[in-house]
C-alpha cells in the first residue's frame, strides 16, 4: 500500500495561487468524489483546505502523484507546470511525517497553533462522508491526532504563540494610539472571525459590528460581544463608519471592492482605515492596498508579525520532531504489516477448515457412542497431522536445497524456544 501527498502552502505558493485551490468544507465531498472517479483504482483520499494550505492525501496500490497533480491543476485552472513549481509531493514515510508535523502545528505559519488540528478533523469527517477514507488514511490521521496531542502535552511548542488574531490587534495598535476609540467591523461569522473578535473585544473598542450573509449566524456571534449585526448587502453604504475592518468569509470573489473603499475614504475625509483580509481567496480587492489612506494586511502580510515570537520556541521544536519521528516509525511498521494481511487471512482460513473437519469427525464418533478419551485423542492427532503435513513433505523432498530451506524454516517456526 502506497501513501502520497500533494500540497501547496504559505511557504511554497503566493496567496492568489492558493486562492485558486481553496475549497469550502461543503465542497470537499464532491471534490474528493471527482478526484477518485478520475482514477481507475479509486484510491483512498482526503482533502485539507485552509487559508494557508491545500493538501491532498491518498492511499492505494500504487502512487499516482503525476495524475493527482494534473487533476488538481486542471481543477484550479492552471498549468501542471505552474502548480508543480509551487507544490510539494511526498510519499510513504515522508507523507506520514508531513501529516504529523501539520497536525502538531510544526508546519504552520504560527508555530504550534492549534486551529489546524480542528481543520484536519473536519477534513477527515468530510472524507468519511464521501466514502473516501479507508483503513490506511484512517490510521494515518488517527495517529497524527495522537502525535499532536503528545506534542502539545509534552513540549512547550505552543507557549507564547502569537496567533493571526493577536497579530492583527498588534498591527492595529501601531496605527491607532487608543483602540478604545476605534470602531471595528468584522465581516463573516466563522471560527477565524470569532477568534479575532475575541482578541479585539479585549481592548474594549468603541463599537463592534458584524456583517454576515446569514443574519442568524451573525446574531449568534454578536450576542457574545454586544455587537451590532448588519447585512452583507449594507456593507458598501456603511463602510465609512468603521476605522478597522477584519474580513474572513468563504466567498469565491472579493466582497469589498476598490470603489466601495474609495467612497468610504471620501466620506471619512481621508481618515485612515485599517483593514485585514484573512480570506483565501481574497475578500478585499488587491487594488485597495495601493490607496494612500488604507493599511491593508493579508494572511501572508501577517507572517512577519507572527514570526517574532518563534525564536523562544525553537528549543521545543527538537522535542516535537522526536515525537513525530517515533510516530512515523510506528505508522510505517503498521503499513508494512498490512502487506501480510492476505497471507494471515489465508492461514486462518486453512486452520479453520482443518478444525471444522476434525470437529465434525469427532462429533460423529461421539454420536456413535465412542469413548470420549479416544475421540479426543483422534481429534488431536488429526489436527497435528494436518498442521505438520506440509512441513514433513518438504523435509522428505528429493531436492537437498529445498530440504535445507525447509529445515531452517521448521526450526524457526516450530522448534525455537520462547523468547
mmCIF file of C-alpha atoms in Angstrom, residues 164-173 176 179 182 184 186 194-205 208 225 244 246 274 276:
data_model
loop_
_atom_site.group_PDB
_atom_site.id
_atom_site.type_symbol
_atom_site.label_atom_id
_atom_site.label_comp_id
_atom_site.label_asym_id
_atom_site.label_seq_id
_atom_site.Cartn_x
_atom_site.Cartn_y
_atom_site.Cartn_z
ATOM 1 C CA UNK A 164 -3.145 35.632 13.425
ATOM 2 C CA UNK A 165 -5.817 37.368 15.502
ATOM 3 C CA UNK A 166 -3.303 38.666 18.038
ATOM 4 C CA UNK A 167 -1.052 39.825 15.203
ATOM 5 C CA UNK A 168 -3.944 41.818 13.734
ATOM 6 C CA UNK A 169 -4.547 43.516 17.104
ATOM 7 C CA UNK A 170 -0.834 44.341 17.388
ATOM 8 C CA UNK A 171 -0.805 45.974 13.941
ATOM 9 C CA UNK A 172 -3.969 47.924 14.702
ATOM 10 C CA UNK A 173 -2.330 49.173 17.887
ATOM 11 C CA UNK A 176 -4.288 53.780 16.350
ATOM 12 C CA UNK A 179 -8.060 51.127 20.406
ATOM 13 C CA UNK A 182 -11.867 52.596 17.339
ATOM 14 C CA UNK A 184 -14.437 47.802 14.270
ATOM 15 C CA UNK A 186 -15.969 42.068 11.303
ATOM 16 C CA UNK A 194 -14.758 34.680 16.280
ATOM 17 C CA UNK A 195 -11.094 34.434 17.295
ATOM 18 C CA UNK A 196 -10.334 37.936 16.007
ATOM 19 C CA UNK A 197 -13.408 39.412 17.673
ATOM 20 C CA UNK A 198 -12.336 37.861 20.980
ATOM 21 C CA UNK A 199 -8.890 39.479 20.765
ATOM 22 C CA UNK A 200 -10.178 42.905 19.686
ATOM 23 C CA UNK A 201 -13.007 42.877 22.253
ATOM 24 C CA UNK A 202 -10.386 42.504 24.988
ATOM 25 C CA UNK A 203 -9.158 46.002 24.017
ATOM 26 C CA UNK A 204 -12.657 47.485 24.643
ATOM 27 C CA UNK A 205 -13.137 49.190 21.254
ATOM 28 C CA UNK A 208 -18.154 46.348 17.239
ATOM 29 C CA UNK A 225 -19.587 40.727 22.224
ATOM 30 C CA UNK A 244 -10.941 48.913 11.255
ATOM 31 C CA UNK A 246 -11.414 42.440 9.528
ATOM 32 C CA UNK A 274 -7.083 49.623 8.958
ATOM 33 C CA UNK A 276 -7.229 42.845 7.486
#
